[in-house]
DNA sequence: CGAATCATGCAAAGACCATTGCGAATGGGC
DNA sequence: GCCCATTCGCAATGGTCTTTGCATGATTCG
């Protein structure tokens, strides 16, 4: 990007990379350092190692490969750079005027999230997380553009070790899935803006089968509220015509985070298994040693 | 509240002081915490003790007097507060302390978005939006949990009247799609945390075919940067193990908003057409009347 | 195809850090 | 003026974190 402040942290870090390039695992560590500066500057080497999927020793060695005495020395530098990148931006934020549609959109999302942060009752999320954790399986129904939220929720919840599936493939699949629901299951209906008929139907049907039903929506629709045990209200007003997914995703993220905290051992094991699988399938791109 | 950031940090800290007041040495410690937040959030208890001219034990006891289990617990809170005070800017961190995992996740997303809002160069989004608007078609490549971002982007962009498709169905489909790309097309690669091999490959292949390539990522990997005309950097640090999608979604949202502004007439017509179609298919749940 | 080099995980060692029990000193109350 | 309560420093203890030696598995070059 054109702004020098953005680059300070990353560029400085990457400039430390020796000519020879970095070993694969060291590159993985570097990626974590760049992408998670907060954690990098506060966390321990062990924490970073877990995040990078490497051994603790590799973190220390990476720090040494970057020209530092060890991890603490590197971390001290990271702190300084990270903090200055934060406070430097502070100044620039002021004179960011009304600006382009994109920046207006961002600002609105920021506001929405602030509102959400203030209003949201965390007890509700806790209830839902515990329900999902206890459920035989969980079905997420999400239609339209909010299918993305449903997918994200299901994906990460599975990563956390819970059988959560998103249904976005249309009414026939939805019907089949709902038909198999029972009292041991949980259904999460995600619907914004205007409610989709099929989502509402599914929620009611599931409720009548004894399934625990939760809803995530932007408008307190009586139709959905009647079917749901709890309704999470999320601001979804977008700058343009489309509703904003940002707040919805944030809630999904919060829910999964809460879910991961219900049974840390289970989640840890699940993530570990997933990592092993990724490695086996060679899915991840570890940076090549000499940057071509 | 003219200076919300200073207030947030010290006011919160001072509010923790018990009724009974503080012992002289404890007050000295508190003064150091307030006046040197940076050192307080990073340093050890011993360092703080020296600064306050007290013994190490007093630091620990002060932390306990403030209602925390010990120094590490207090420090963790200080970090969150201090960083927020640096990054939050217009958004005052309203919510109370550590709280549940879910509320921590929300607060972190809020911070990320604030950072994003400040750092993001809107010119880049404008460039991408115009490229998409001018393209014959646009392909969004997104893997893993970030498939959700890709889907949201593609969905809303289509709604805005542009031929944007997300590829999330695996490598074979990706290969087919990339094979059909040409200089009139645009490819947007979305990849976070660790890059997926296939995403990087697709970006390089597309680039060599003359397709305009853009990237949305949390770590400026040389592998992706080399293939991309512009790289949009997004904070994706999550509270738990998973990366947060929130900032990514916000960028997607901003991009679509910008796209919708390129040719308002086209977008308007497209949305109208979509509405008519929904009505014809009876997809929407218009208002109450609980079924059954 | 074999050997050497290198990277990386494992585990032990060493250092550092936070906490708490104990004792000394100080200040207030009787 | 004496005694008791409170505060704070000292030092020991238990735990955590970083580093490094060693072994193993992978990769490359001959």
XYZ file of C-alpha atoms in Angstrom, chain B:
292
model
C -15.393 12.684 26.937
C -13.208 14.762 24.752
C -10.354 12.376 25.321
C -12.012 8.998 25.437
C -8.834 7.018 25.169
C -7.052 8.328 28.212
C -10.236 8.162 30.181
C -10.941 4.622 29.239
C -7.690 3.321 30.516
C -7.232 5.221 33.756
C -10.839 5.560 34.661
C -11.318 1.898 34.377
C -8.234 1.271 36.406
C -9.168 3.723 39.114
C -12.657 2.308 39.277
C -11.146 -0.954 40.460
C -9.803 0.640 43.593
C -11.676 -0.791 46.575
C -13.684 1.387 48.922
C -11.100 1.243 51.569
C -8.600 2.981 49.421
C -5.087 1.847 48.768
C -2.012 1.589 50.917
C 0.713 4.076 50.143
C 2.898 1.648 48.225
C -0.044 0.208 46.372
C -0.977 3.702 45.303
C 2.545 4.159 44.029
C 2.159 1.038 41.938
C -1.128 2.277 40.596
C 0.469 5.549 39.608
C 3.022 3.704 37.580
C 0.343 1.636 35.916
C -1.528 4.737 34.941
C 1.425 6.804 33.859
C 3.309 4.093 32.045
C 0.727 1.883 30.428
C 3.124 0.591 27.841
C 5.587 -0.738 30.333
C 2.786 -1.944 32.519
C 1.282 -4.030 29.769
C 4.530 -5.568 28.627
C 6.837 -5.626 31.590
C 7.236 -8.041 34.430
C 6.144 -7.475 37.972
C 9.747 -6.953 38.980
C 10.183 -4.177 36.457
C 7.089 -2.419 37.648
C 8.180 -2.838 41.234
C 11.456 -1.125 40.534
C 9.682 1.710 38.783
C 7.356 2.224 41.684
C 10.134 1.888 44.208
C 8.526 -1.040 45.943
C 9.123 -4.692 46.350
C 7.955 -7.249 43.824
C 5.552 -8.701 46.293
C 3.766 -5.405 46.570
C 2.979 -5.449 42.896
C 1.352 -8.817 43.202
C -0.569 -7.727 46.260
C -1.716 -4.570 44.559
C -3.069 -6.607 41.702
C -4.955 -8.711 44.204
C -6.209 -5.637 46.010
C -7.653 -4.463 42.710
C -9.679 -7.616 42.491
C -7.489 -9.792 40.310
C -5.990 -13.178 40.946
C -2.522 -11.794 40.536
C -0.259 -9.712 38.385
C -0.687 -11.733 35.173
C -4.450 -11.403 35.381
C -4.265 -7.673 35.840
C -1.704 -7.336 33.114
C -3.880 -9.149 30.626
C -6.611 -6.641 31.221
C -4.180 -3.777 30.991
C -3.024 -5.028 27.621
C -6.492 -5.156 26.200
C -7.284 -1.697 27.540
C -4.045 -0.193 26.446
C -4.200 -1.570 22.949
C -7.779 -0.473 22.582
C -6.812 2.975 23.691
C -4.228 3.044 20.954
C -6.304 1.568 18.196
C -9.885 2.337 19.006
C -9.828 5.992 18.078
C -13.403 7.088 17.684
C -14.765 3.928 19.201
C -14.547 3.980 22.925
C -14.256 0.553 24.394
C -17.527 0.634 26.188
C -17.811 -2.843 27.365
C -16.572 -4.151 30.620
C -13.562 -6.264 31.250
C -12.504 -9.663 30.149
C -15.943 -11.199 30.138
C -16.876 -14.343 28.296
C -15.010 -15.679 25.300
C -17.774 -14.455 23.065
C -17.598 -10.871 24.243
C -13.841 -10.916 23.998
C -14.187 -12.092 20.450
C -16.556 -9.259 19.671
C -14.303 -6.708 21.208
C -11.342 -7.949 19.291
C -13.277 -7.828 16.050
C -14.173 -4.294 16.892
C -10.531 -3.442 17.345
C -9.571 -5.171 14.148
C -12.160 -3.243 12.267
C -10.941 0.002 13.757
C -7.432 -0.783 12.635
C -8.673 -1.796 9.225
C -10.717 1.341 8.901
C -7.669 3.396 9.568
C -5.158 1.514 7.530
C -7.020 0.503 4.465
C -6.229 2.444 1.360
C -9.519 3.124 -0.326
C -7.816 3.734 -3.639
C -7.019 0.056 -3.811
C -10.635 -0.907 -3.342
C -11.603 1.570 -6.017
C -9.117 0.022 -8.400
C -10.461 -3.435 -7.749
C -14.062 -2.350 -8.047
C -13.397 -0.740 -11.386
C -11.538 -3.763 -12.599
C -14.435 -5.997 -11.663
C -16.886 -3.649 -13.289
C -14.905 -3.693 -16.500
C -14.191 -7.390 -16.542
C -15.910 -9.907 -18.721
C -16.221 -11.969 -15.614
C -14.664 -12.240 -12.217
C -13.643 -15.321 -10.351
C -13.251 -15.348 -6.596
C -10.991 -18.033 -5.225
C -11.399 -18.696 -1.535
C -10.544 -21.716 0.490
C -11.121 -23.019 3.949
C -13.177 -20.922 6.288
C -12.621 -17.948 4.029
C -14.811 -19.552 1.447
C -17.537 -17.712 3.298
C -15.999 -14.371 2.441
C -15.682 -15.385 -1.175
C -19.282 -16.478 -1.303
C -20.536 -13.287 0.249
C -18.508 -11.203 -2.144
C -19.669 -13.120 -5.192
C -23.269 -13.197 -4.097
C -23.577 -9.507 -3.488
C -21.566 -8.592 -6.543
C -23.945 -10.599 -8.676
C -26.786 -8.826 -6.990
C -25.130 -5.601 -8.017
C -25.239 -6.775 -11.576
C -21.766 -8.098 -12.255
C -20.740 -11.598 -13.296
C -18.801 -12.672 -10.270
C -18.495 -16.310 -9.304
C -16.901 -17.908 -6.284
C -14.914 -21.081 -6.646
C -14.910 -23.097 -3.493
C -15.666 -26.581 -4.706
C -12.164 -27.956 -4.762
C -9.140 -28.108 -6.942
C -10.579 -29.712 -10.011
C -13.220 -27.095 -10.468
C -10.636 -24.456 -9.739
C -8.393 -25.830 -12.452
C -11.209 -25.785 -14.970
C -12.171 -22.254 -14.133
C -8.635 -20.931 -14.251
C -8.076 -22.622 -17.573
C -10.829 -20.495 -19.025
C -9.478 -17.202 -17.734
C -8.114 -14.565 -20.066
C -6.940 -10.977 -20.162
C -10.490 -9.691 -20.006
C -11.110 -11.348 -16.695
C -10.379 -10.621 -13.076
C -9.385 -13.024 -10.362
C -9.667 -12.242 -6.680
C -7.756 -14.560 -4.419
C -8.894 -14.631 -0.798
C -6.623 -16.406 1.552
C -5.884 -16.007 5.194
C -3.758 -17.278 7.952
C -1.992 -19.890 5.998
C -2.271 -19.778 2.303
C -3.744 -22.680 0.539
C -1.559 -24.143 -2.112
C -4.229 -24.204 -4.771
C -5.103 -20.558 -4.232
C -1.535 -19.486 -4.829
C -1.236 -21.686 -7.885
C -4.433 -20.331 -9.331
C -3.254 -16.777 -8.817
C 0.031 -17.382 -10.578
C -1.558 -19.242 -13.438
C -4.152 -16.534 -13.929
C -1.519 -13.858 -13.867
C 0.477 -15.577 -16.553
C -2.642 -15.617 -18.683
C -2.936 -11.887 -18.506
C -5.838 -11.908 -16.054
C -5.833 -9.092 -13.569
C -5.219 -10.594 -10.176
C -6.035 -9.113 -6.776
C -5.444 -10.624 -3.402
C -7.134 -10.311 -0.043
C -5.035 -11.689 2.764
C -3.813 -11.194 6.285
C -0.145 -11.785 5.645
C 1.717 -10.208 2.799
C 3.169 -13.395 1.466
C 5.650 -12.859 -1.333
C 4.166 -15.853 -3.089
C 0.826 -14.145 -3.406
C 2.130 -10.614 -3.702
C 4.181 -11.598 -6.708
C 1.086 -12.736 -8.539
C -1.211 -9.934 -7.519
C -1.582 -6.474 -8.919
C -2.800 -5.214 -5.569
C -2.808 -6.861 -2.195
C -5.369 -5.859 0.398
C -4.145 -6.595 3.887
C -6.728 -7.399 6.489
C -6.285 -8.157 10.176
C -7.592 -11.612 10.915
C -6.446 -12.299 14.419
C -9.117 -14.175 16.268
C -9.604 -14.611 19.954
C -9.531 -18.370 19.763
C -7.543 -20.525 17.444
C -9.503 -19.671 14.331
C -8.805 -16.581 12.333
C -11.556 -14.007 12.419
C -13.576 -13.510 9.284
C -15.080 -10.258 10.403
C -12.579 -7.855 8.918
C -12.478 -9.870 5.735
C -16.224 -9.669 5.369
C -16.114 -5.960 6.013
C -13.695 -5.525 3.153
C -15.848 -7.643 0.891
C -18.781 -5.515 1.877
C -16.858 -2.336 1.199
C -15.761 -3.640 -2.146
C -19.278 -4.470 -3.209
C -20.506 -1.115 -2.021
C -17.859 0.525 -4.112
C -18.791 -1.691 -7.025
C -22.417 -0.750 -6.720
C -21.407 2.887 -7.021
C -19.544 2.415 -10.285
C -22.680 2.172 -12.349
C -25.717 2.882 -10.174
C -28.147 2.432 -13.016
C -26.877 -1.024 -13.786
C -26.931 -2.033 -10.141
C -30.390 -0.579 -9.643
C -31.756 -2.486 -12.573
C -30.133 -5.680 -11.414
C -31.575 -5.433 -7.965
C -34.980 -4.675 -9.302
C -34.812 -7.720 -11.506
C -33.720 -9.861 -8.607
C -36.558 -8.588 -6.469
C -39.071 -9.385 -9.140
C -37.641 -12.848 -9.407
C -37.814 -13.465 -5.697
C -41.410 -12.344 -5.639
C -42.215 -14.671 -8.506
C -40.617 -17.580 -6.724
C -42.275 -16.726 -3.458
C -38.998 -16.874 -1.625
C -39.498 -14.116 0.826
C -41.413 -14.328 3.990
C -43.331 -11.110 3.870
C -44.322 -10.114 7.313
C -46.153 -12.016 9.983
C -48.878 -14.581 9.610
C -47.188 -17.453 11.378
C -47.687 -20.482 9.221
C -49.505 -23.497 10.528
